[in-house]
Coordinates of C-alpha atoms and ligand atoms in Angstrom, one line a residue:
M20 CA 189.8 208.6 14.0
A21 CA 187.6 211.6 15.0
K22 CA 189.5 215.5 15.3
E23 CA 190.9 216.9 18.4
K24 CA 187.1 218.7 19.7
I25 CA 187.0 222.0 19.4
S26 CA 185.7 225.5 22.1
A27 CA 182.7 227.2 21.1
E28 CA 184.4 230.5 21.3
K29 CA 186.6 229.2 18.9
L30 CA 184.2 228.1 16.4
H31 CA 183.4 231.3 16.4
E32 CA 186.6 232.8 15.7
I33 CA 186.5 229.6 12.3
C34 CA 183.5 231.8 11.4
Y35 CA 184.8 235.0 11.8
S36 CA 188.4 234.0 9.9
C37 CA 187.1 231.8 7.2
G38 CA 184.2 235.0 6.7
I39 CA 181.7 233.4 7.3
E40 CA 178.6 235.5 8.2
T41 CA 177.1 234.8 11.6
I42 CA 174.3 237.8 13.2
W43 CA 177.5 238.8 15.9
Q44 CA 178.7 240.6 12.5
R45 CA 175.3 241.2 10.9
Y46 CA 175.3 243.5 13.9
D47 CA 178.2 245.3 14.1
A48 CA 177.3 245.8 10.8
Q49 CA 174.3 248.1 11.5
D50 CA 175.9 250.3 14.1
P51 CA 174.8 252.6 14.3
H52 CA 171.7 251.8 15.0
C53 CA 168.7 254.4 14.0
G54 CA 168.3 256.5 16.7
F55 CA 164.8 257.3 16.6
G56 CA 163.9 253.2 16.1
T57 CA 165.6 253.0 19.6
L58 CA 164.2 255.9 21.5
G59 CA 160.8 255.1 19.5
L60 CA 160.5 258.0 17.7
C61 CA 159.6 257.6 14.5
C62 CA 156.4 256.6 12.8
K63 CA 155.5 254.9 9.8
N64 CA 151.8 254.1 10.2
C65 CA 150.9 255.9 7.2
N66 CA 152.2 257.6 4.3
L67 CA 151.9 261.7 6.1
G68 CA 154.9 260.5 7.1
P69 CA 157.5 258.1 7.6
C70 CA 158.0 261.2 10.3
R71 CA 160.6 261.4 13.6
I72 CA 160.2 263.6 16.2
D73 CA 163.8 265.7 17.5
P74 CA 165.0 263.8 20.9
F75 CA 167.5 267.0 21.2
G76 CA 164.1 269.9 21.0
E77 CA 165.3 271.4 18.6
G78 CA 163.7 270.1 15.7
P79 CA 160.5 268.7 14.8
Q80 CA 157.9 267.5 17.9
V81 CA 155.1 266.5 16.1
G82 CA 154.6 264.7 13.0
T83 CA 152.5 265.2 10.2
C84 CA 149.6 264.7 11.3
G85 CA 150.6 265.9 15.4
A86 CA 151.2 263.3 16.9
N87 CA 153.6 264.0 19.7
A88 CA 157.0 261.1 21.0
D89 CA 154.2 260.2 23.2
T90 CA 151.5 258.6 21.0
I91 CA 154.3 258.1 18.1
S92 CA 156.3 255.8 20.9
A93 CA 153.1 254.2 22.9
R94 CA 151.4 253.7 19.5
N95 CA 154.9 251.8 18.1
L96 CA 154.9 249.8 21.4
A97 CA 151.4 248.6 21.9
R98 CA 152.4 247.0 18.0
H99 CA 155.0 245.5 19.3
A100 CA 152.4 243.9 22.0
A101 CA 150.3 243.4 19.1
A102 CA 152.2 241.4 17.1
G103 CA 154.3 239.2 20.2
S104 CA 150.7 238.4 21.8
A105 CA 149.8 237.2 18.1
C106 CA 152.8 234.3 17.6
H107 CA 152.4 233.2 20.6
S108 CA 148.5 232.9 20.7
D109 CA 148.9 231.4 17.0
H110 CA 150.7 228.8 18.7
G111 CA 148.2 228.2 20.8
R112 CA 146.1 227.8 17.6
E113 CA 147.4 225.3 16.1
I114 CA 148.1 223.1 19.0
A115 CA 144.4 223.3 19.7
R116 CA 143.8 222.8 16.5
T117 CA 145.6 219.3 16.5
L118 CA 144.0 218.3 19.7
L119 CA 140.3 218.0 17.7
L120 CA 142.2 216.6 14.8
F121 CA 142.8 213.9 17.3
G122 CA 139.5 213.9 18.8
Q123 CA 137.9 213.6 15.1
G124 CA 140.1 211.0 14.1
K125 CA 142.2 212.6 11.9
A126 CA 145.6 212.8 13.4
P127 CA 146.5 209.3 14.0
S128 CA 150.4 210.7 14.9
Y129 CA 149.5 212.1 17.8
A130 CA 148.0 210.2 21.3
I131 CA 146.4 211.7 24.7
K132 CA 149.4 211.5 26.9
S133 CA 147.7 213.4 30.0
E134 CA 144.7 212.2 30.7
E135 CA 144.9 214.0 33.9
K136 CA 145.4 217.2 31.6
L137 CA 142.5 216.6 29.5
K138 CA 140.2 215.7 31.9
K139 CA 141.0 218.8 34.4
V140 CA 141.3 221.1 31.9
A141 CA 137.6 219.8 29.9
G142 CA 136.4 220.4 33.9
E143 CA 137.2 223.6 33.4
Y144 CA 136.3 224.3 30.3
G145 CA 132.1 222.9 31.5
I146 CA 132.7 220.3 29.3
K147 CA 130.5 216.7 30.4
I148 CA 133.7 214.2 31.2
E149 CA 132.0 210.8 32.7
G150 CA 131.1 208.1 31.1
R151 CA 133.0 209.5 27.7
K152 CA 135.9 208.7 25.2
N153 CA 138.9 210.8 25.3
E154 CA 138.6 211.8 21.8
E155 CA 134.7 212.7 22.3
I156 CA 136.5 214.6 25.1
A157 CA 139.1 216.2 22.9
V158 CA 136.8 217.2 20.3
D159 CA 134.7 219.4 22.7
L160 CA 137.9 220.8 24.4
G161 CA 139.7 221.5 20.8
N162 CA 136.1 223.6 20.1
A163 CA 136.0 225.2 22.7
M164 CA 139.3 226.5 23.0
L165 CA 139.4 227.5 19.4
A166 CA 136.6 229.2 20.6
D167 CA 138.6 231.4 23.1
F168 CA 139.5 232.7 20.2
G169 CA 136.9 233.7 18.4
K170 CA 135.1 235.2 21.1
Q171 CA 133.8 238.8 21.1
N172 CA 132.2 239.3 24.3
E173 CA 133.5 237.6 26.9
A174 CA 136.8 236.4 28.5
P175 CA 139.1 233.6 27.5
V176 CA 137.8 230.5 30.4
F177 CA 141.6 230.7 31.5
F178 CA 141.1 234.3 33.3
K179 CA 139.3 232.4 35.8
R180 CA 142.2 230.9 37.0
A181 CA 144.2 234.3 37.4
P182 CA 143.5 235.8 41.9
K183 CA 140.0 237.6 42.3
K184 CA 142.1 240.8 43.3
Q185 CA 143.5 240.6 39.6
Q186 CA 140.4 240.2 38.0
K187 CA 138.8 242.6 39.7
I188 CA 141.3 245.6 38.5
W189 CA 141.2 244.4 34.9
K190 CA 137.4 244.6 35.1
N191 CA 138.1 248.1 37.0
L192 CA 140.2 248.9 34.5
K193 CA 138.2 248.0 31.2
I194 CA 140.9 245.8 30.2
V195 CA 139.7 242.6 30.0
P196 CA 140.3 240.8 27.0
Q197 CA 137.3 240.4 25.0
G198 CA 138.6 236.3 23.0
I199 CA 142.0 236.5 22.2
D200 CA 142.1 238.0 18.3
R201 CA 140.4 240.7 18.9
P202 CA 142.3 242.6 21.7
I203 CA 144.8 242.0 19.0
V204 CA 142.9 243.0 15.8
E205 CA 141.4 246.2 18.1
M206 CA 145.0 247.4 18.9
M207 CA 146.1 247.5 15.0
S208 CA 142.9 249.6 14.7
R209 CA 143.6 252.2 17.5
T210 CA 146.9 252.5 16.3
N211 CA 145.9 253.8 12.7
I212 CA 146.4 257.4 12.0
G213 CA 143.6 259.2 13.4
V214 CA 142.8 256.9 16.2
D215 CA 143.8 256.2 19.7
A216 CA 146.0 259.5 20.4
D217 CA 146.3 259.1 24.6
Y218 CA 149.7 257.7 25.6
K219 CA 148.1 256.3 28.0
N220 CA 144.7 254.7 27.0
I221 CA 147.2 253.0 23.8
M222 CA 149.0 251.2 27.0
L223 CA 145.4 250.2 28.9
G224 CA 144.3 249.1 25.3
T225 CA 148.5 247.1 25.4
M226 CA 147.5 244.8 28.3
K227 CA 144.3 244.3 27.5
T228 CA 146.2 242.4 24.3
S229 CA 148.9 240.8 26.7
L230 CA 146.6 239.4 28.9
A231 CA 144.5 237.7 25.8
D232 CA 148.9 236.3 25.2
G233 CA 150.0 235.1 29.2
W234 CA 146.1 233.7 30.3
A235 CA 144.8 232.3 27.0
G236 CA 147.1 232.6 24.4
S237 CA 149.8 231.3 25.8
M238 CA 148.2 229.5 28.1
I239 CA 146.2 227.4 25.4
A240 CA 149.6 226.6 24.1
T241 CA 150.8 225.1 27.5
E242 CA 148.1 223.4 28.4
A243 CA 147.1 221.3 25.1
S244 CA 150.6 220.3 24.5
D245 CA 150.6 219.1 27.9
I246 CA 147.4 216.8 27.4
L247 CA 149.0 215.8 23.6
F248 CA 153.0 215.4 24.4
G249 CA 152.3 214.3 28.2
A250 CA 152.5 216.7 31.3
P251 CA 156.6 217.6 32.0
Q252 CA 158.4 215.5 35.1
A253 CA 161.7 216.3 36.1
I254 CA 163.9 215.2 33.4
R255 CA 167.9 214.9 32.6
S256 CA 169.2 215.7 29.9
Q257 CA 172.7 217.3 28.3
V258 CA 172.9 221.1 26.0
N259 CA 174.9 222.7 23.9
L260 CA 177.2 222.3 20.9
G261 CA 178.8 219.4 21.8
V262 CA 176.1 217.2 22.0
L263 CA 176.3 217.2 17.8
K264 CA 177.7 213.4 17.9
D265 CA 180.8 213.2 15.0
D266 CA 180.0 209.7 13.9
E267 CA 176.1 210.0 13.9
V268 CA 173.7 211.4 11.6
N269 CA 173.1 215.0 13.4
I270 CA 169.4 216.6 12.9
I271 CA 168.6 219.7 13.9
I272 CA 165.1 221.0 14.9
H273 CA 164.5 224.3 15.5
G274 CA 161.6 226.6 16.0
H275 CA 158.1 226.5 19.1
V276 CA 155.6 224.3 17.9
P277 CA 155.9 221.1 18.8
L278 CA 153.9 219.7 16.8
L279 CA 156.4 218.7 14.2
S280 CA 159.6 218.3 16.7
D281 CA 157.9 215.6 18.8
V282 CA 157.0 213.7 16.2
I283 CA 160.4 213.8 14.8
V284 CA 161.4 213.0 17.6
T285 CA 159.5 209.3 17.4
A286 CA 160.6 209.3 13.4
T287 CA 164.6 209.4 14.5
R288 CA 164.0 206.5 16.3
D289 CA 162.3 204.0 14.3
E290 CA 164.4 200.5 13.5
E291 CA 163.9 201.2 10.2
M292 CA 165.5 205.3 10.3
L293 CA 167.7 203.1 12.2
K294 CA 169.4 200.7 9.9
L295 CA 169.1 203.7 7.2
A296 CA 171.1 205.4 8.7
K297 CA 174.4 202.5 9.8
S298 CA 173.5 201.1 5.7
K299 CA 174.9 204.7 5.2
G300 CA 178.2 204.4 7.8
A301 CA 177.0 206.4 10.3
K302 CA 176.9 204.8 14.3
G303 CA 173.0 206.3 14.6
I304 CA 170.5 208.9 14.9
T305 CA 171.0 212.2 17.0
I306 CA 168.8 214.6 17.4
A307 CA 169.1 218.1 18.9
G308 CA 167.1 221.2 20.0
I309 CA 167.4 224.3 19.1
C310 CA 165.3 227.7 20.8
C311 CA 161.6 226.3 22.3
T312 CA 161.4 223.7 20.3
A313 CA 164.3 222.7 22.4
N314 CA 162.6 223.5 25.4
E315 CA 158.7 221.0 24.7
I316 CA 161.1 218.0 23.5
L317 CA 163.4 218.5 26.5
M318 CA 161.1 218.5 29.5
R319 CA 159.3 215.7 27.6
R320 CA 161.4 213.7 25.9
G321 CA 164.4 213.8 27.5
V322 CA 166.1 215.2 24.5
P323 CA 169.0 217.3 24.4
V324 CA 169.6 221.3 23.4
A325 CA 171.8 222.4 20.8
G326 CA 171.7 225.5 21.8
S327 CA 169.3 228.7 21.9
F328 CA 168.6 231.7 19.9
L329 CA 172.4 232.9 19.9
Q330 CA 173.9 229.5 18.9
Q331 CA 171.7 228.2 15.3
E332 CA 174.2 229.0 13.0
L333 CA 176.4 227.5 14.8
A334 CA 175.7 224.7 14.7
I335 CA 175.8 224.9 10.8
A336 CA 179.1 225.9 11.7
T337 CA 180.3 222.2 13.9
G338 CA 179.6 221.2 9.3
A339 CA 177.7 218.1 11.2
V340 CA 174.2 218.9 10.8
E341 CA 173.1 217.3 8.6
A342 CA 169.8 218.5 8.3
M343 CA 168.1 221.7 10.3
V344 CA 164.5 221.6 9.8
V345 CA 162.9 224.6 11.1
D346 CA 158.3 225.2 11.8
L347 CA 158.3 228.8 12.7
Q348 CA 159.5 231.4 15.1
C349 CA 163.0 233.3 15.7
I350 CA 164.8 231.9 12.3
L351 CA 167.2 233.5 11.4
P352 CA 166.8 234.3 7.4
G353 CA 170.8 234.4 8.1
L354 CA 170.5 230.3 8.3
T355 CA 171.2 229.7 4.5
T356 CA 174.4 231.6 4.3
V357 CA 176.5 230.0 6.8
A358 CA 174.3 226.7 5.3
S359 CA 176.1 227.7 2.3
Y360 CA 179.5 226.6 3.0
F361 CA 179.0 223.3 4.5
H362 CA 176.5 220.2 3.4
T363 CA 173.5 221.2 5.1
K364 CA 170.1 220.6 4.1
L365 CA 167.5 223.0 5.3
I366 CA 164.3 222.5 5.5
S367 CA 161.3 224.6 6.0
T368 CA 158.0 223.0 6.7
H369 CA 155.6 225.3 8.1
P370 CA 153.3 227.3 5.0
K371 CA 153.8 230.4 7.3
A372 CA 157.5 230.5 7.3
K373 CA 159.1 230.1 4.1
F374 CA 163.0 231.0 3.9
P375 CA 164.6 231.8 0.5
G376 CA 167.2 229.3 -0.3
M377 CA 165.4 226.1 2.1
E378 CA 164.2 223.3 1.0
H379 CA 160.3 223.5 2.3
I380 CA 158.2 220.3 2.8
E381 CA 154.9 220.9 4.2
F382 CA 153.8 219.3 7.4
E383 CA 150.6 218.7 8.0
E384 CA 149.1 217.1 11.1
E385 CA 147.2 214.9 9.5
K386 CA 150.2 213.0 8.0
A387 CA 152.6 213.8 10.7
L388 CA 155.0 210.3 10.7
E389 CA 155.1 210.5 7.2
V390 CA 156.4 213.8 6.6
A391 CA 158.3 213.1 10.0
K392 CA 159.8 210.4 7.9
E393 CA 160.6 212.2 4.7
I394 CA 162.7 214.9 6.5
V395 CA 164.6 212.1 8.5
T396 CA 165.4 210.3 5.0
K397 CA 165.8 213.5 3.6
A398 CA 169.5 213.9 6.6
I399 CA 170.4 210.2 6.4
E400 CA 170.8 210.2 2.5
N401 CA 172.7 213.4 3.5
Y402 CA 175.1 212.0 5.7
P403 CA 177.7 210.6 3.3
K404 CA 177.9 214.5 1.9
R405 CA 179.5 215.5 5.2
D406 CA 183.4 216.4 5.0
K407 CA 185.2 215.3 7.4
K408 CA 187.5 218.6 7.6
K409 CA 184.9 220.3 8.0
V410 CA 184.0 219.1 10.9
N411 CA 184.2 221.0 14.6
I412 CA 181.8 220.3 16.7
P413 CA 182.6 222.4 20.4
K414 CA 183.5 219.6 23.7
E415 CA 181.0 222.0 25.7
K416 CA 178.2 220.4 27.1
M417 CA 176.6 220.6 30.2
E418 CA 174.4 218.4 32.4
L419 CA 171.3 220.0 33.2
I420 CA 167.5 219.0 34.7
A421 CA 164.4 220.1 33.3
G422 CA 160.7 219.9 33.4
F423 CA 159.6 221.6 36.2
T424 CA 155.8 222.8 35.7
A425 CA 153.6 224.2 38.2
E426 CA 151.4 221.8 39.1
N427 CA 154.9 219.7 40.5
I428 CA 156.6 222.3 41.6
F429 CA 155.1 221.7 45.1
Y430 CA 155.9 218.3 45.1
Y431 CA 159.7 218.3 44.6
L432 CA 159.1 221.1 47.3
G433 CA 158.5 218.6 49.3
G434 CA 154.8 218.5 49.5
K435 CA 154.5 215.0 48.7
Y436 CA 151.9 214.2 51.5
R437 CA 150.4 217.3 50.9
G438 CA 150.3 218.6 47.1
T439 CA 149.9 222.0 47.8
Y440 CA 152.1 225.2 47.9
R441 CA 152.1 225.3 51.6
P442 CA 156.4 224.2 51.6
L443 CA 157.3 227.3 49.5
N444 CA 155.3 229.6 51.1
D445 CA 156.3 228.3 54.7
A446 CA 160.4 228.3 53.4
I447 CA 159.5 232.5 51.9
I448 CA 157.9 233.0 55.7
S449 CA 160.5 231.8 57.1
G450 CA 162.8 233.7 55.2
R451 CA 165.2 230.7 54.5
I452 CA 163.6 231.8 50.5
R453 CA 163.7 235.3 50.0
G454 CA 161.0 235.9 47.2
V455 CA 161.0 234.0 43.3
A456 CA 161.8 235.5 40.4
G457 CA 161.3 234.9 36.8
V458 CA 164.3 235.2 34.4
V459 CA 163.2 234.6 30.7
G460 CA 163.6 235.8 27.5
C461 CA 166.0 235.9 24.1
D462 CA 169.3 236.2 24.0
N463 CA 170.8 238.8 22.4
P464 CA 174.3 239.8 20.3
K465 CA 174.0 243.2 21.7
I466 CA 175.2 241.3 25.2
Q467 CA 178.1 239.2 25.3
S468 CA 177.0 235.6 24.8
S469 CA 174.3 235.0 27.3
K470 CA 176.3 236.3 30.1
A471 CA 173.7 238.5 31.1
H472 CA 171.3 236.0 31.9
M473 CA 174.4 233.9 34.2
Q474 CA 174.5 236.7 36.0
M475 CA 171.4 237.9 37.1
V476 CA 170.5 234.3 38.0
K477 CA 173.6 233.6 40.0
E478 CA 172.9 236.8 41.9
L479 CA 169.9 236.0 42.2
I480 CA 170.3 232.6 44.2
K481 CA 173.0 234.6 45.6
H482 CA 170.6 236.5 48.2
D483 CA 168.3 233.5 48.1
V484 CA 165.9 233.8 45.6
L485 CA 164.6 231.2 43.7
V486 CA 164.7 231.6 39.8
V487 CA 162.1 230.0 37.7
Q488 CA 163.0 229.8 34.1
T489 CA 161.9 229.7 30.2
G490 CA 163.3 229.9 26.7
C491 CA 166.8 230.7 25.8
S492 CA 167.2 232.5 29.1
A493 CA 166.8 228.8 30.8
L494 CA 169.4 227.4 28.8
A495 CA 172.4 229.9 28.2
C496 CA 172.2 229.2 32.6
A497 CA 172.0 225.7 31.4
R498 CA 174.9 226.4 30.0
E499 CA 176.7 227.7 33.0
G500 CA 175.6 224.9 34.9
L501 CA 173.2 226.4 36.9
L502 CA 170.3 224.2 36.3
V503 CA 171.5 221.1 38.3
P504 CA 171.4 220.1 42.0
E505 CA 175.2 220.3 42.8
A506 CA 174.5 224.2 41.4
A507 CA 173.2 225.3 45.4
G508 CA 176.3 224.6 46.7
K509 CA 178.2 226.5 44.6
F510 CA 176.1 229.5 43.8
A511 CA 173.3 229.9 45.6
G512 CA 172.9 231.6 49.6
K513 CA 172.4 229.6 52.5
G514 CA 168.6 229.3 52.4
I515 CA 168.5 228.5 49.3
Q516 CA 171.2 225.6 49.4
E517 CA 168.9 224.5 52.8
V518 CA 166.0 223.9 50.7
C519 CA 167.4 222.5 47.4
E520 CA 169.9 220.2 49.6
A521 CA 166.5 218.9 51.6
V522 CA 164.7 218.1 48.5
G523 CA 167.2 217.5 45.3
I524 CA 166.7 220.7 43.5
P525 CA 168.8 222.7 41.5
P526 CA 168.3 226.3 43.0
V527 CA 167.1 227.5 38.8
L528 CA 164.2 225.6 38.2
H529 CA 163.4 224.7 34.7
L530 CA 159.7 225.5 33.1
G531 CA 160.1 225.3 29.2
S532 CA 159.5 227.2 26.4
C533 CA 158.2 231.1 26.4
V534 CA 154.9 230.0 26.3
D535 CA 155.3 228.6 29.1
N536 CA 155.7 231.7 31.0
S537 CA 152.0 231.0 31.2
R538 CA 153.2 228.4 33.9
I539 CA 154.7 230.9 36.0
L540 CA 151.7 233.2 36.4
I541 CA 149.7 229.7 37.5
A542 CA 152.7 229.2 40.1
C543 CA 152.0 233.2 41.1
T544 CA 148.7 232.0 41.4
N545 CA 149.1 228.8 43.9
M546 CA 151.5 230.8 45.9
V547 CA 148.8 233.5 46.6
K548 CA 146.4 230.6 47.4
E549 CA 148.1 229.4 49.5
G550 CA 147.7 232.0 51.3
G551 CA 150.4 233.9 53.7
I552 CA 151.9 236.4 51.3
G553 CA 149.3 238.8 49.7
E554 CA 145.9 238.4 48.3
G555 CA 146.8 239.5 44.7
I556 CA 149.9 238.6 42.3
D557 CA 151.0 242.3 42.9
E558 CA 151.7 241.8 46.6
L559 CA 153.8 238.5 46.2
P560 CA 157.7 238.3 46.9
V561 CA 158.2 238.0 43.1
A562 CA 159.5 239.3 39.4
G563 CA 160.3 238.7 36.0
A564 CA 163.6 239.8 34.8
A565 CA 164.8 239.5 30.4
P566 CA 168.0 240.1 30.4
E567 CA 168.6 240.5 27.0
W568 CA 165.1 240.3 25.4
M569 CA 164.9 241.0 21.6
S570 CA 161.7 239.9 20.4
E571 CA 158.4 241.7 19.9
K572 CA 156.8 238.3 22.2
A573 CA 158.8 239.3 25.1
I574 CA 157.5 243.2 25.0
A575 CA 154.3 241.2 25.4
I576 CA 155.4 238.5 27.8
G577 CA 156.8 241.7 30.3
W578 CA 153.3 243.6 30.0
Y579 CA 151.5 240.8 30.6
F580 CA 153.0 240.2 33.9
V581 CA 153.3 243.8 34.3
A582 CA 149.5 243.9 34.0
S583 CA 149.3 240.8 36.2
G584 CA 151.2 242.8 39.0
A585 CA 154.8 241.9 38.6
L586 CA 157.5 244.1 38.8
V587 CA 160.0 243.2 35.2
V588 CA 163.5 243.9 34.2
F589 CA 164.1 244.2 31.5
G590 CA 168.3 244.8 30.6
N591 CA 168.4 246.5 26.7
E592 CA 166.4 249.5 25.7
F593 CA 163.2 250.0 25.7
P594 CA 161.7 252.1 22.3
V595 CA 160.0 254.3 24.3
S596 CA 162.9 256.0 26.0
G597 CA 162.3 258.9 23.8
S598 CA 159.6 260.1 25.3
K599 CA 159.6 261.0 28.9
N600 CA 156.3 261.1 29.8
M601 CA 155.8 257.0 29.4
M602 CA 159.3 256.4 30.5
K603 CA 157.5 257.6 33.7
Y604 CA 154.1 255.7 32.6
V605 CA 155.6 252.5 32.0
T606 CA 158.1 252.3 35.5
E607 CA 156.7 254.5 37.8
D608 CA 152.0 255.2 36.9
V609 CA 151.1 251.9 36.1
E610 CA 151.8 250.8 39.4
K611 CA 148.8 252.8 40.8
V612 CA 146.5 250.6 38.7
T613 CA 148.1 247.6 38.0
G614 CA 150.0 247.1 40.8
G615 CA 153.2 246.1 38.2
K616 CA 155.9 248.6 36.9
W617 CA 158.7 247.8 34.7
A618 CA 162.0 248.8 35.7
F619 CA 165.6 248.6 32.8
E620 CA 169.0 248.0 33.4
K621 CA 171.5 247.3 31.7
D622 CA 174.4 246.1 34.0
P623 CA 172.7 242.5 35.1
I624 CA 174.0 242.6 38.5
K625 CA 172.6 246.3 39.3
G626 CA 169.6 244.5 37.9
A627 CA 169.3 241.0 39.6
H628 CA 169.6 244.6 42.8
I629 CA 167.0 246.2 41.8
I630 CA 165.0 242.9 42.0
I631 CA 166.3 242.2 45.6
K632 CA 165.1 245.3 46.2
H633 CA 162.0 245.3 45.2
I634 CA 161.1 241.5 47.4
D635 CA 162.3 242.8 50.0
K636 CA 160.2 245.8 49.9
K637 CA 157.0 243.2 49.1
R638 CA 157.9 240.8 52.0
K639 CA 158.5 244.1 54.8
A640 CA 155.0 244.9 53.0
L641 CA 153.6 242.1 54.3
K642 CA 155.3 242.1 57.1
L643 CA 157.3 239.3 56.7
G644 CA 160.2 239.0 58.7
D645 CA 164.1 239.5 57.4
V646 CA 165.2 237.1 55.5
M647 CA 167.7 234.5 57.8
Y648 CA 170.7 235.0 56.3
K649 CA 172.5 237.7 54.5
S650 CA 174.6 237.7 51.5
E651 CA 177.2 240.0 50.0
T652 CA 176.7 241.7 46.9
T653 CA 178.7 241.0 43.8
K654 CA 180.4 244.1 42.5
A655 CA 179.0 245.5 39.6
K656 CA 180.6 246.0 36.6
Ligands
LIG719 O1 160.5 231.9 21.8 S1 164.1 233.5 24.1 S2 164.7 234.0 21.2 S3 163.2 230.9 20.9 S4 161.4 234.6 21.6 FE1 163.1 233.7 20.8 FE2 163.3 234.9 22.5 FE3 164.9 232.4 22.4 FE4 161.5 231.0 22.5 NI1 161.1 233.3 23.1

């Protein structure tokens, strides 16, 4: 008989009492964290150092080369943004390459699942469509997308999608990226010893690098994924560790690139695999995702989500996971420690991401389904090794709706017959919706497990700010029941309630994985094009936030939104706070050049009110009236 289900919190306690080390213990063991690193005041870019600046003004104020706090913190931040842009863009490159391989007939496990998107995007790239087979178009489009990465003197094709006003601003600032790879290489070069020392100039380079991520690398990842795996539609599923089953083979897919996860889902639905699972005593095969690859297969195939970044070790600690299959990004090397207490097989699959202690089964696009079946077979064969005494699957799981995109959002907002953003813009103009906020990004053990996302989002919708989400932030809010239509009646202000009740959508819309932040850029652009709420993204009543950010990818995302004219609120320290000039630049001066800026606020309720105030300021500048309904501010803790 199955054991009584425990709570997720209890599982956490079990880990602690059994001495199973997780991210929270390792985080505590690092306390106090390096103050120089936190402030951005250490430099190890050359062997004159490592150098550090004394934040109290008593010790050295420059490094051995003479670089001061402004230069050092700017260079550090620039390198973070370059690494984040590289990570997302490399993801985009892999999908574009698979599109090409598919067209060449070398990747038979894939298909064109959205012919409409293939043709639309090919048209944007100037590729001939009429009278040609999908495969031929895929070859040309795959090649053209890959060419965007290596361009030397022109912007990637998707830059034409941005509002004219933003394109003009970037041109005047000379921050239109040449290709995708070049600005990343340039950023590494100009932050080397003895190159760029002017913090303002370094920040312009940082914006150029980050723009190449948002408007090209990530956007290619999103569009090519839609072509190969299908353009998402609103879809219902479930989230949290309670989606694991105590009588089935449980396989977790963790990482980011859907090339593997999508094919593994197919393999688990194979009759032969199901028969094998039953022969081992299991009732079936459950597949669930962790991190952004979870979002990819959730929004296209309705696959349930086991958890976000912070839940990866807890998933193994349920004792009920036969295999955790990882590709790349956000995978904790600490997984191997937790797995050593259980029967779980950890399988790495990508040549660029191997982990000591994990079995490696290399994934190849050319024989994707074969590799996927090999992995699923290993998981099934591991099922009899499960120790029932160690199984503790938490009871919590929650319904959610995912699968919103920049293209389908108008449809769900009631524009079915017109195919425009008019209903959204009209709701903003009338004050029924105050504005739109993108709340995205990681979860972080520095903050009480994922609560900041939920608190900020609840406060925003309460004040009639429509929220769009991606990444782990979307999963955190989904666990709290915010991504279902009924959440509008429980948590939203009257204006959002009226909109959601009329069209049956949740007040918080899940737009996908972290590369899908590019969908938010397009949604903003569509709002501008629809008219009536500004000529550029900088004029829209919108803002973004990452209340628990931790990854360098979040820095790149934040910068491409700031460079595109948005306010971005981060919830924990930004590694430039040791330089007054840098802090002033990112929170004030940059607004004069791009219209966007950063704000930092640990308290998620106060963070929500920074956004609300900003949206109201933009509404006033647009001469829009007051919002229709007033809500009370929740008391900040
Ligand atoms: O790319 S939100 S913890 S999983 S980095 Fe990682 Fe952050 Fe999650 Fe997705 Ni994005």
